[in-house]
mmCIF file of C-alpha atoms in Angstrom:
data_model
loop_
_atom_site.group_PDB
_atom_site.id
_atom_site.type_symbol
_atom_site.label_atom_id
_atom_site.label_comp_id
_atom_site.label_asym_id
_atom_site.label_seq_id
_atom_site.Cartn_x
_atom_site.Cartn_y
_atom_site.Cartn_z
ATOM 1 C CA MET A 1 -0.025 0.051 -0.041
ATOM 2 C CA ALA A 2 1.113 3.523 -0.565
ATOM 3 C CA ALA A 3 0.268 7.161 0.345
ATOM 4 C CA GLU A 4 -1.221 8.921 -2.668
ATOM 5 C CA ILE A 5 -1.258 12.657 -3.473
ATOM 6 C CA VAL A 6 -4.884 13.299 -4.170
ATOM 7 C CA ASN A 7 -6.195 16.390 -6.098
ATOM 8 C CA PRO A 8 -9.026 18.269 -4.360
ATOM 9 C CA ARG A 9 -12.461 17.993 -5.840
ATOM 10 C CA SER A 10 -13.764 21.019 -7.708
ATOM 11 C CA ASP A 11 -17.236 20.704 -6.234
ATOM 12 C CA SER A 12 -18.429 20.532 -2.592
ATOM 13 C CA GLU A 13 -18.115 16.764 -2.309
ATOM 14 C CA SER A 14 -15.566 15.025 -0.079
ATOM 15 C CA ARG A 15 -13.406 12.187 -1.498
ATOM 16 C CA ASN A 16 -16.020 9.434 -0.524
ATOM 17 C CA GLY A 17 -18.740 11.305 -2.527
ATOM 18 C CA HIS A 18 -20.809 12.703 0.482
ATOM 19 C CA LYS A 19 -21.815 16.263 0.080
ATOM 20 C CA GLU A 20 -21.571 18.855 2.936
ATOM 21 C CA PRO A 21 -24.656 19.039 5.011
ATOM 22 C CA GLU A 22 -26.966 21.778 4.199
ATOM 23 C CA SER A 23 -26.633 24.766 6.467
ATOM 24 C CA GLY A 24 -27.042 28.391 6.530
ATOM 25 C CA ALA A 25 -23.213 29.118 6.545
ATOM 26 C CA GLU A 26 -21.359 29.022 3.315
ATOM 27 C CA PRO A 27 -18.554 26.437 3.343
ATOM 28 C CA LEU A 28 -15.083 27.867 3.947
ATOM 29 C CA ASP A 29 -13.786 26.397 0.768
ATOM 30 C CA SER A 30 -16.211 28.342 -1.316
ATOM 31 C CA PHE A 31 -14.078 31.517 -0.819
ATOM 32 C CA ASP A 32 -10.703 30.297 0.278
ATOM 33 C CA PRO A 33 -8.628 27.974 -1.966
ATOM 34 C CA ALA A 34 -6.628 26.703 0.912
ATOM 35 C CA PHE A 35 -9.682 25.145 2.350
ATOM 36 C CA ALA A 36 -10.753 23.778 -1.064
ATOM 37 C CA LEU A 37 -7.389 22.011 -1.440
ATOM 38 C CA HIS A 38 -7.767 20.487 1.983
ATOM 39 C CA ARG A 39 -11.272 19.156 1.708
ATOM 40 C CA GLY A 40 -11.239 15.428 2.600
ATOM 41 C CA GLY A 41 -7.534 15.461 3.435
ATOM 42 C CA LYS A 42 -4.480 15.699 1.290
ATOM 43 C CA MET A 43 -3.641 11.972 1.019
ATOM 44 C CA ALA A 44 -5.224 8.544 0.794
ATOM 45 C CA VAL A 45 -4.163 4.841 0.890
ATOM 46 C CA GLN A 46 -3.700 3.107 -2.388
ATOM 47 C CA ALA A 47 -3.266 -0.580 -2.856
ATOM 48 C CA THR A 48 -0.149 -1.767 -4.975
ATOM 49 C CA VAL A 49 -1.760 -5.087 -5.978
ATOM 50 C CA PRO A 50 -5.151 -5.782 -7.742
ATOM 51 C CA ILE A 51 -7.893 -7.662 -6.272
ATOM 52 C CA ARG A 52 -9.928 -8.609 -9.485
ATOM 53 C CA ASP A 53 -11.138 -12.157 -8.630
ATOM 54 C CA LYS A 54 -11.143 -14.949 -6.100
ATOM 55 C CA ASP A 55 -7.588 -15.962 -7.107
ATOM 56 C CA ASP A 56 -6.288 -12.510 -6.387
ATOM 57 C CA LEU A 57 -8.098 -12.444 -3.093
ATOM 58 C CA SER A 58 -6.835 -15.763 -2.000
ATOM 59 C CA LEU A 59 -3.212 -14.651 -2.566
ATOM 60 C CA ALA A 60 -3.569 -11.123 -0.999
ATOM 61 C CA TYR A 61 -5.575 -12.321 1.955
ATOM 62 C CA THR A 62 -6.496 -15.751 3.181
ATOM 63 C CA PRO A 63 -5.163 -18.381 2.603
ATOM 64 C CA GLY A 64 -2.066 -17.038 0.697
ATOM 65 C CA VAL A 65 -1.252 -14.416 3.302
ATOM 66 C CA ALA A 66 -0.716 -17.183 5.965
ATOM 67 C CA LYS A 67 2.372 -18.367 4.147
ATOM 68 C CA VAL A 68 4.029 -15.002 4.246
ATOM 69 C CA CYS A 69 3.079 -14.590 7.880
ATOM 70 C CA SER A 70 4.566 -17.891 8.836
ATOM 71 C CA ALA A 71 7.723 -17.193 6.894
ATOM 72 C CA ILE A 72 8.159 -13.788 8.716
ATOM 73 C CA ALA A 73 7.539 -15.572 12.115
ATOM 74 C CA GLU A 74 10.372 -17.885 11.340
ATOM 75 C CA GLN A 75 12.722 -15.345 9.765
ATOM 76 C CA PRO A 76 11.810 -11.843 11.141
ATOM 77 C CA ASP A 77 14.005 -9.834 8.737
ATOM 78 C CA LEU A 78 11.686 -11.052 5.865
ATOM 79 C CA VAL A 79 9.252 -8.378 6.979
ATOM 80 C CA HIS A 80 11.316 -5.882 5.045
ATOM 81 C CA ASP A 81 10.830 -7.797 1.860
ATOM 82 C CA TYR A 82 7.271 -8.878 2.173
ATOM 83 C CA THR A 83 5.529 -5.938 3.784
ATOM 84 C CA TRP A 84 5.686 -2.136 3.406
ATOM 85 C CA LYS A 85 7.751 -1.680 6.581
ATOM 86 C CA SER A 86 11.092 -0.767 4.836
ATOM 87 C CA GLN A 87 9.366 1.818 2.636
ATOM 88 C CA VAL A 88 7.298 3.821 5.074
ATOM 89 C CA VAL A 89 7.942 6.446 7.767
ATOM 90 C CA ALA A 90 5.614 7.408 10.692
ATOM 91 C CA VAL A 91 5.391 11.217 10.962
ATOM 92 C CA VAL A 92 4.724 11.670 14.691
ATOM 93 C CA THR A 93 3.649 14.803 16.470
ATOM 94 C CA ASP A 94 1.752 15.908 19.639
ATOM 95 C CA GLY A 95 0.954 19.292 18.046
ATOM 96 C CA THR A 96 2.776 21.319 20.746
ATOM 97 C CA ALA A 97 5.081 23.313 18.492
ATOM 98 C CA VAL A 98 3.533 23.690 15.042
ATOM 99 C CA LEU A 99 5.556 26.133 12.935
ATOM 100 C CA GLY A 100 4.110 29.678 13.266
ATOM 101 C CA LEU A 101 1.071 28.444 15.232
ATOM 102 C CA GLY A 102 2.589 26.936 18.433
ATOM 103 C CA ASP A 103 0.636 24.545 20.682
ATOM 104 C CA ILE A 104 -2.537 23.878 18.769
ATOM 105 C CA GLY A 105 -3.135 20.146 19.674
ATOM 106 C CA PRO A 106 -3.135 16.960 17.706
ATOM 107 C CA GLU A 107 -6.243 17.466 15.647
ATOM 108 C CA ALA A 108 -5.354 20.934 14.441
ATOM 109 C CA SER A 109 -1.757 19.749 13.665
ATOM 110 C CA LEU A 110 -3.001 17.030 11.353
ATOM 111 C CA PRO A 111 -3.107 19.107 8.169
ATOM 112 C CA VAL A 112 0.639 19.874 8.656
ATOM 113 C CA MET A 113 1.371 16.292 9.159
ATOM 114 C CA GLU A 114 -0.445 15.212 6.056
ATOM 115 C CA GLY A 115 1.528 17.930 4.273
ATOM 116 C CA LYS A 116 4.760 16.433 5.569
ATOM 117 C CA ALA A 117 3.677 12.989 4.409
ATOM 118 C CA ILE A 118 3.012 14.139 0.929
ATOM 119 C CA LEU A 119 6.216 15.887 0.794
ATOM 120 C CA PHE A 120 8.011 12.696 1.671
ATOM 121 C CA LYS A 121 6.264 10.955 -1.242
ATOM 122 C CA GLN A 122 6.614 13.838 -3.743
ATOM 123 C CA PHE A 123 10.272 14.649 -3.158
ATOM 124 C CA GLY A 124 11.685 11.378 -2.023
ATOM 125 C CA GLY A 125 9.497 8.634 -3.055
ATOM 126 C CA VAL A 126 8.993 7.571 0.548
ATOM 127 C CA ASP A 127 5.521 6.542 1.859
ATOM 128 C CA ALA A 128 4.550 8.356 5.184
ATOM 129 C CA VAL A 129 1.736 8.032 7.658
ATOM 130 C CA PRO A 130 0.740 11.118 9.930
ATOM 131 C CA LEU A 131 0.234 10.187 13.470
ATOM 132 C CA ALA A 132 -1.035 12.920 15.715
ATOM 133 C CA LEU A 133 -0.850 11.755 19.286
ATOM 134 C CA ASN A 134 -3.318 12.837 22.043
ATOM 135 C CA CYS A 135 -0.608 13.024 24.734
ATOM 136 C CA THR A 136 2.277 15.285 25.678
ATOM 137 C CA ASP A 137 4.003 13.484 28.443
ATOM 138 C CA VAL A 138 7.438 12.242 27.424
ATOM 139 C CA ASP A 139 6.979 8.750 28.733
ATOM 140 C CA GLU A 140 3.635 8.271 27.158
ATOM 141 C CA ILE A 141 4.870 9.525 23.724
ATOM 142 C CA VAL A 142 7.946 7.252 23.815
ATOM 143 C CA GLU A 143 6.002 4.253 24.831
ATOM 144 C CA THR A 144 3.324 4.906 22.234
ATOM 145 C CA VAL A 145 5.892 5.264 19.422
ATOM 146 C CA VAL A 146 7.783 2.081 20.543
ATOM 147 C CA ARG A 147 4.563 0.076 20.322
ATOM 148 C CA LEU A 148 3.744 1.428 16.882
ATOM 149 C CA ALA A 149 7.382 0.929 15.603
ATOM 150 C CA PRO A 150 6.982 -2.613 14.169
ATOM 151 C CA SER A 151 4.753 -1.223 11.388
ATOM 152 C CA PHE A 152 7.397 1.345 10.202
ATOM 153 C CA GLY A 153 10.881 1.613 8.806
ATOM 154 C CA GLY A 154 11.549 5.002 10.330
ATOM 155 C CA VAL A 155 10.215 7.647 12.628
ATOM 156 C CA ASN A 156 10.111 11.355 11.729
ATOM 157 C CA LEU A 157 9.347 13.405 14.817
ATOM 158 C CA GLU A 158 7.650 16.686 14.037
ATOM 159 C CA ASP A 159 6.502 19.810 15.841
ATOM 160 C CA ILE A 160 7.200 18.712 19.329
ATOM 161 C CA SER A 161 8.091 21.452 21.671
ATOM 162 C CA ALA A 162 11.601 21.880 23.187
ATOM 163 C CA PRO A 163 13.121 20.664 25.504
ATOM 164 C CA ARG A 164 10.934 17.604 25.420
ATOM 165 C CA CYS A 165 11.777 16.951 21.859
ATOM 166 C CA PHE A 166 15.409 16.322 22.689
ATOM 167 C CA GLU A 167 14.613 13.614 25.347
ATOM 168 C CA ILE A 168 11.968 11.924 23.185
ATOM 169 C CA GLU A 169 14.299 11.628 20.241
ATOM 170 C CA ARG A 170 17.278 10.402 22.403
ATOM 171 C CA ARG A 171 15.023 7.745 24.178
ATOM 172 C CA LEU A 172 13.475 6.484 21.018
ATOM 173 C CA GLN A 173 16.916 6.238 19.368
ATOM 174 C CA GLU A 174 18.094 4.104 22.268
ATOM 175 C CA ARG A 175 15.116 1.727 22.191
ATOM 176 C CA LEU A 176 14.486 1.361 18.482
ATOM 177 C CA ASP A 177 16.635 -0.173 15.640
ATOM 178 C CA ILE A 178 15.177 2.059 13.076
ATOM 179 C CA PRO A 179 16.029 5.658 12.101
ATOM 180 C CA VAL A 180 14.461 8.256 14.427
ATOM 181 C CA PHE A 181 14.835 11.879 13.146
ATOM 182 C CA HIS A 182 13.543 15.078 14.564
ATOM 183 C CA ASP A 183 13.248 17.122 11.430
ATOM 184 C CA ASP A 184 12.784 20.453 13.183
ATOM 185 C CA GLN A 185 16.347 19.895 14.528
ATOM 186 C CA HIS A 186 18.301 18.105 12.033
ATOM 187 C CA GLY A 187 16.614 18.902 8.736
ATOM 188 C CA THR A 188 17.062 22.599 9.385
ATOM 189 C CA ALA A 189 20.652 22.028 10.371
ATOM 190 C CA VAL A 190 21.467 20.061 7.257
ATOM 191 C CA VAL A 191 20.076 22.712 4.893
ATOM 192 C CA SER A 192 21.644 25.522 6.872
ATOM 193 C CA LEU A 193 24.982 23.918 6.716
ATOM 194 C CA ALA A 194 24.698 23.275 2.955
ATOM 195 C CA ALA A 195 23.908 26.896 2.271
ATOM 196 C CA LEU A 196 26.614 28.081 4.638
ATOM 197 C CA ARG A 197 29.194 25.869 2.810
ATOM 198 C CA ASN A 198 28.300 27.431 -0.457
ATOM 199 C CA ALA A 199 28.213 30.939 0.901
ATOM 200 C CA ALA A 200 31.704 30.421 2.194
ATOM 201 C CA ARG A 201 32.890 28.951 -1.153
ATOM 202 C CA LEU A 202 31.440 32.055 -2.966
ATOM 203 C CA SER A 203 33.460 34.262 -0.691
ATOM 204 C CA GLY A 204 36.634 32.246 -1.002
ATOM 205 C CA ARG A 205 36.680 31.250 2.678
ATOM 206 C CA THR A 206 36.400 28.036 4.655
ATOM 207 C CA LEU A 207 33.935 27.323 7.529
ATOM 208 C CA GLY A 208 36.970 27.386 9.824
ATOM 209 C CA GLU A 209 37.431 31.045 9.014
ATOM 210 C CA LEU A 210 33.893 32.081 10.030
ATOM 211 C CA ARG A 211 32.426 33.089 13.326
ATOM 212 C CA ALA A 212 28.588 32.604 13.565
ATOM 213 C CA VAL A 213 25.876 33.816 15.895
ATOM 214 C CA ILE A 214 22.571 31.856 16.163
ATOM 215 C CA SER A 215 19.418 33.472 17.421
ATOM 216 C CA GLY A 216 17.362 30.900 19.165
ATOM 217 C CA ALA A 217 18.253 28.096 21.555
ATOM 218 C CA GLY A 218 15.393 25.776 20.775
ATOM 219 C CA ALA A 219 15.329 22.595 18.724
ATOM 220 C CA ALA A 220 16.671 24.191 15.470
ATOM 221 C CA GLY A 221 19.204 26.469 17.088
ATOM 222 C CA VAL A 222 20.782 23.682 19.203
ATOM 223 C CA ALA A 223 20.972 21.329 16.202
ATOM 224 C CA ILE A 224 22.449 23.893 13.939
ATOM 225 C CA ALA A 225 25.169 24.786 16.622
ATOM 226 C CA LYS A 226 25.996 21.104 16.910
ATOM 227 C CA MET A 227 26.232 20.532 13.147
ATOM 228 C CA LEU A 228 28.354 23.640 12.596
ATOM 229 C CA VAL A 229 30.804 22.629 15.291
ATOM 230 C CA GLU A 230 30.960 19.064 13.761
ATOM 231 C CA ALA A 231 31.564 20.595 10.318
ATOM 232 C CA GLY A 232 34.510 22.725 11.629
ATOM 233 C CA ILE A 233 33.173 26.192 12.087
ATOM 234 C CA GLY A 234 35.621 28.694 13.466
ATOM 235 C CA ASP A 235 33.352 29.651 16.324
ATOM 236 C CA VAL A 236 29.579 29.792 16.994
ATOM 237 C CA ALA A 237 27.643 31.522 19.776
ATOM 238 C CA VAL A 238 23.984 30.833 20.542
ATOM 239 C CA ALA A 239 21.616 33.424 21.938
ATOM 240 C CA ASP A 240 18.356 32.971 23.756
ATOM 241 C CA ARG A 241 15.945 35.579 25.096
ATOM 242 C CA LYS A 242 18.345 36.398 27.930
ATOM 243 C CA GLY A 243 21.366 36.800 25.815
ATOM 244 C CA VAL A 244 24.361 34.720 24.679
ATOM 245 C CA VAL A 245 24.468 31.236 26.096
ATOM 246 C CA SER A 246 27.863 31.093 28.056
ATOM 247 C CA ARG A 247 29.339 28.949 30.776
ATOM 248 C CA ASP A 248 29.168 31.750 33.276
ATOM 249 C CA ARG A 249 25.309 31.891 33.180
ATOM 250 C CA GLU A 250 23.544 30.354 36.171
ATOM 251 C CA ASP A 251 20.050 30.092 34.558
ATOM 252 C CA LEU A 252 20.873 27.504 31.862
ATOM 253 C CA THR A 253 18.707 24.497 31.326
ATOM 254 C CA PRO A 254 20.583 21.145 30.961
ATOM 255 C CA ILE A 255 20.350 21.454 27.174
ATOM 256 C CA LYS A 256 21.669 24.989 27.113
ATOM 257 C CA ALA A 257 24.475 24.064 29.521
ATOM 258 C CA GLU A 258 25.501 21.405 26.992
ATOM 259 C CA VAL A 259 25.396 23.949 24.250
ATOM 260 C CA ALA A 260 27.576 26.253 26.319
ATOM 261 C CA SER A 261 30.119 23.489 26.706
ATOM 262 C CA PHE A 262 30.908 23.294 22.913
ATOM 263 C CA THR A 263 30.166 26.658 21.614
ATOM 264 C CA ASN A 264 31.311 30.321 22.189
ATOM 265 C CA LYS A 265 35.025 29.704 22.363
ATOM 266 C CA ALA A 266 35.402 33.515 22.401
ATOM 267 C CA GLY A 267 33.716 33.575 25.707
ATOM 268 C CA LEU A 268 31.095 36.240 24.664
ATOM 269 C CA SER A 269 28.375 37.426 26.945
ATOM 270 C CA GLY A 270 25.640 39.904 26.939
ATOM 271 C CA THR A 271 22.993 40.487 24.168
ATOM 272 C CA LEU A 272 22.703 38.984 20.696
ATOM 273 C CA GLU A 273 23.272 42.420 19.246
ATOM 274 C CA SER A 274 26.586 42.748 20.908
ATOM 275 C CA ALA A 275 27.708 39.298 19.740
ATOM 276 C CA LEU A 276 26.905 40.206 16.165
ATOM 277 C CA ALA A 277 29.566 42.957 16.149
ATOM 278 C CA GLY A 278 32.225 41.679 13.735
ATOM 279 C CA ALA A 279 30.446 38.352 13.301
ATOM 280 C CA ASP A 280 30.619 36.717 9.756
ATOM 281 C CA VAL A 281 27.310 34.812 9.983
ATOM 282 C CA PHE A 282 23.909 35.449 11.426
ATOM 283 C CA ILE A 283 21.443 32.523 11.536
ATOM 284 C CA GLY A 284 18.018 33.237 12.955
ATOM 285 C CA VAL A 285 15.625 30.553 14.025
ATOM 286 C CA SER A 286 13.955 32.414 16.932
ATOM 287 C CA GLY A 287 11.060 34.550 15.440
ATOM 288 C CA GLY A 288 12.512 37.667 17.104
ATOM 289 C CA THR A 289 13.650 40.925 15.511
ATOM 290 C CA VAL A 290 17.132 42.079 14.998
ATOM 291 C CA ALA A 291 17.890 45.760 14.887
ATOM 292 C CA GLU A 292 19.415 47.076 11.697
ATOM 293 C CA SER A 293 22.257 48.690 13.727
ATOM 294 C CA ALA A 294 23.334 45.200 14.799
ATOM 295 C CA VAL A 295 23.326 43.853 11.273
ATOM 296 C CA ALA A 296 25.396 46.941 10.216
ATOM 297 C CA SER A 297 27.923 45.916 12.836
ATOM 298 C CA MET A 298 28.767 42.605 11.304
ATOM 299 C CA ALA A 299 31.941 41.895 9.435
ATOM 300 C CA GLU A 300 32.339 42.959 5.838
ATOM 301 C CA GLY A 301 30.964 40.359 3.424
ATOM 302 C CA ALA A 302 28.724 38.731 6.130
ATOM 303 C CA PHE A 303 25.996 36.233 5.597
ATOM 304 C CA VAL A 304 22.486 36.720 7.067
ATOM 305 C CA PHE A 305 20.283 33.620 7.197
ATOM 306 C CA ALA A 306 17.029 35.004 8.815
ATOM 307 C CA MET A 307 14.713 32.006 8.678
ATOM 308 C CA ALA A 308 11.777 32.867 10.881
ATOM 309 C CA ASN A 309 8.361 32.571 9.219
ATOM 310 C CA PRO A 310 6.481 34.522 8.083
ATOM 311 C CA ASN A 311 8.504 37.449 9.375
ATOM 312 C CA PRO A 312 12.352 37.021 9.037
ATOM 313 C CA GLU A 313 14.374 38.350 12.005
ATOM 314 C CA VAL A 314 16.027 40.645 9.545
ATOM 315 C CA HIS A 315 13.941 41.620 6.356
ATOM 316 C CA PRO A 316 15.911 40.847 3.198
ATOM 317 C CA GLU A 317 15.800 44.493 2.101
ATOM 318 C CA VAL A 318 17.614 45.445 5.248
ATOM 319 C CA ALA A 319 19.972 42.449 5.131
ATOM 320 C CA HIS A 320 21.085 43.194 1.573
ATOM 321 C CA LYS A 321 22.336 46.603 2.663
ATOM 322 C CA TYR A 322 25.134 44.880 4.745
ATOM 323 C CA ALA A 323 25.299 41.145 3.764
ATOM 324 C CA ALA A 324 26.903 39.421 0.785
ATOM 325 C CA VAL A 325 24.552 36.505 1.023
ATOM 326 C CA VAL A 326 21.035 36.539 2.335
ATOM 327 C CA ALA A 327 18.766 33.573 2.947
ATOM 328 C CA THR A 328 15.365 33.204 4.586
ATOM 329 C CA GLY A 329 12.802 30.451 5.276
ATOM 330 C CA ARG A 330 10.385 31.938 2.752
ATOM 331 C CA SER A 331 9.759 30.768 -0.818
ATOM 332 C CA ASP A 332 9.233 34.236 -2.213
ATOM 333 C CA PHE A 333 12.893 35.300 -1.696
ATOM 334 C CA PRO A 334 16.025 33.629 -3.153
ATOM 335 C CA ASN A 335 17.937 31.058 -1.041
ATOM 336 C CA GLN A 336 15.040 29.433 0.884
ATOM 337 C CA ILE A 337 16.283 27.348 3.746
ATOM 338 C CA ASN A 338 13.607 24.631 3.267
ATOM 339 C CA ASN A 339 13.767 21.268 5.188
ATOM 340 C CA VAL A 340 12.072 19.545 2.250
ATOM 341 C CA LEU A 341 15.562 19.736 0.672
ATOM 342 C CA ALA A 342 16.817 17.304 3.340
ATOM 343 C CA PHE A 343 14.416 14.996 5.021
ATOM 344 C CA PRO A 344 13.016 13.046 1.994
ATOM 345 C CA GLY A 345 16.429 12.175 0.678
ATOM 346 C CA ILE A 346 17.774 11.393 4.187
ATOM 347 C CA PHE A 347 15.054 8.937 4.887
ATOM 348 C CA ALA A 348 15.140 7.407 1.384
ATOM 349 C CA GLY A 349 18.882 6.813 1.864
ATOM 350 C CA ALA A 350 18.501 5.342 5.310
ATOM 351 C CA LEU A 351 15.601 2.995 4.286
ATOM 352 C CA GLN A 352 17.369 1.996 1.089
ATOM 353 C CA VAL A 353 20.193 0.403 3.151
ATOM 354 C CA ARG A 354 17.933 -0.492 6.145
ATOM 355 C CA ALA A 355 19.956 1.716 8.441
ATOM 356 C CA SER A 356 19.495 1.215 12.139
ATOM 357 C CA ARG A 357 19.839 4.952 12.827
ATOM 358 C CA ILE A 358 20.760 8.264 11.305
ATOM 359 C CA THR A 359 24.348 9.184 12.308
ATOM 360 C CA GLU A 360 26.112 12.530 12.457
ATOM 361 C CA GLY A 361 28.120 11.351 9.469
ATOM 362 C CA MET A 362 25.032 10.618 7.491
ATOM 363 C CA LYS A 363 23.735 14.201 8.141
ATOM 364 C CA LEU A 364 27.074 15.842 7.234
ATOM 365 C CA ALA A 365 27.034 13.780 3.947
ATOM 366 C CA ALA A 366 23.490 14.978 3.228
ATOM 367 C CA ALA A 367 24.641 18.593 3.634
ATOM 368 C CA GLU A 368 27.644 18.121 1.489
ATOM 369 C CA ALA A 369 25.597 16.392 -1.189
ATOM 370 C CA LEU A 370 22.926 19.190 -1.107
ATOM 371 C CA ALA A 371 25.669 21.883 -1.450
ATOM 372 C CA SER A 372 27.245 20.084 -4.404
ATOM 373 C CA VAL A 373 23.984 20.253 -6.401
ATOM 374 C CA VAL A 374 24.582 23.941 -6.919
ATOM 375 C CA GLY A 375 27.914 23.372 -8.501
ATOM 376 C CA ASP A 376 29.292 25.971 -10.904
ATOM 377 C CA ASP A 377 26.021 27.944 -10.871
ATOM 378 C CA LEU A 378 26.874 29.333 -7.492
ATOM 379 C CA ALA A 379 25.900 32.948 -6.953
ATOM 380 C CA ALA A 380 24.890 35.199 -4.108
ATOM 381 C CA ASP A 381 21.162 34.574 -4.891
ATOM 382 C CA TYR A 382 21.795 30.795 -5.420
ATOM 383 C CA VAL A 383 23.723 29.167 -2.639
ATOM 384 C CA ILE A 384 21.005 26.413 -2.058
ATOM 385 C CA PRO A 385 19.094 24.654 -4.794
ATOM 386 C CA SER A 386 15.274 24.843 -5.236
ATOM 387 C CA PRO A 387 13.062 22.091 -3.630
ATOM 388 C CA PHE A 388 11.862 21.403 -7.243
ATOM 389 C CA ASP A 389 15.374 20.647 -8.515
ATOM 390 C CA GLU A 390 15.096 17.026 -9.513
ATOM 391 C CA ARG A 391 18.760 16.379 -8.655
ATOM 392 C CA VAL A 392 18.370 16.994 -4.923
ATOM 393 C CA ALA A 393 16.678 13.928 -3.527
ATOM 394 C CA PRO A 394 18.819 11.507 -5.564
ATOM 395 C CA ALA A 395 22.017 13.255 -4.450
ATOM 396 C CA VAL A 396 21.129 13.295 -0.868
ATOM 397 C CA THR A 397 19.745 9.637 -0.891
ATOM 398 C CA ALA A 398 22.985 8.387 -2.449
ATOM 399 C CA ALA A 399 25.224 10.238 0.015
ATOM 400 C CA VAL A 400 23.274 9.197 2.949
ATOM 401 C CA ALA A 401 23.171 5.526 1.924
ATOM 402 C CA ALA A 402 27.052 5.558 1.314
ATOM 403 C CA ALA A 403 27.577 7.165 4.698
ATOM 404 C CA ALA A 404 25.429 4.586 6.442
ATOM 405 C CA ARG A 405 27.506 1.764 4.931
ATOM 406 C CA ALA A 406 30.670 3.580 5.738
ATOM 407 C CA GLU A 407 29.660 4.055 9.393
ATOM 408 C CA GLY A 408 28.435 0.442 9.874
ATOM 409 C CA VAL A 409 24.806 1.145 10.459
ATOM 410 C CA ALA A 410 23.593 -0.273 7.167
ATOM 411 C CA ARG A 411 21.966 -3.766 7.096
ATOM 412 C CA ARG A 412 22.190 -4.275 3.362
#
């Protein structure tokens, strides 16, 4: 079976043919195309084998299915060959940190999870099932996902608030032997690193020559900091609402204390704005606003990646006054830092080799492959490819699969 992208109906009927009940209120989709597109949901389940007659039925279900079940019971690894397990990902959320909307609950988050699932299929050829859980307790989420895991080849955690998301991912990675990947963290980090690699190449510099400042110490900010350090950044400081995360602060959470242990070699303290003075890179994943004067204080030829949606921390018009390369999280400006460039190919590569987990090396390989797609077309307004560039997913998939084999987590 497979997830299928289904076009919205042009009339007021849902996918099963039932019309909206008569009421005095006009349907929302009669005046808003977003509602029209979402009517009946954005995906369906589609069989991959025909059921045309009794012979087909006897093979697909009883008695033929019993042979397959018995074989899997005797040789559990056969589940990857004779079910959909090795081709499907669970997209799991509790609806507590939906991008731009916050804690809206599981039902309200479901349209986003459906969207994530069709992006998996459209851009990576990976089937995905949205699972919105009606619980927010860490133990309950972990236990629920562990119990569901036998049906899936991987787990994509989505829109779960920090700091719970860190513990949930860690504990699931410890208990499961399939890839568990929190896209809000690692997808953002992979694409950010790819764009930064190309921005540095454009300016004739290496990552080791750059000092970066990250605005936001949540899931994305922490993951970006870790990946930049792993990739060899010269220095990186992370700032939260109270200022730069540093070892001398006494109000740090365990996660922020960990961040302080491997970032900010320069020993900066104080505000985000003060840290930006002379910095080469600004990366915004906070949703706040950065004063123009702070951007103006950055080093010559700086890079500004202001990724908050819908309002970037620094508007591109302001950023272009001072920065050599500007990127945002929006599709209506050049250099969109979009997670869809990463997660479909990362999971496709991991599933291809039946990886037991997604390693740091696999994520770094994904970033390198993504950056390489730009090639000789590199320009200030083209440091990261378009999500619709058909070379992206195959490049990331191949790189991740190769890295999994090199790191010993591939099982075929």
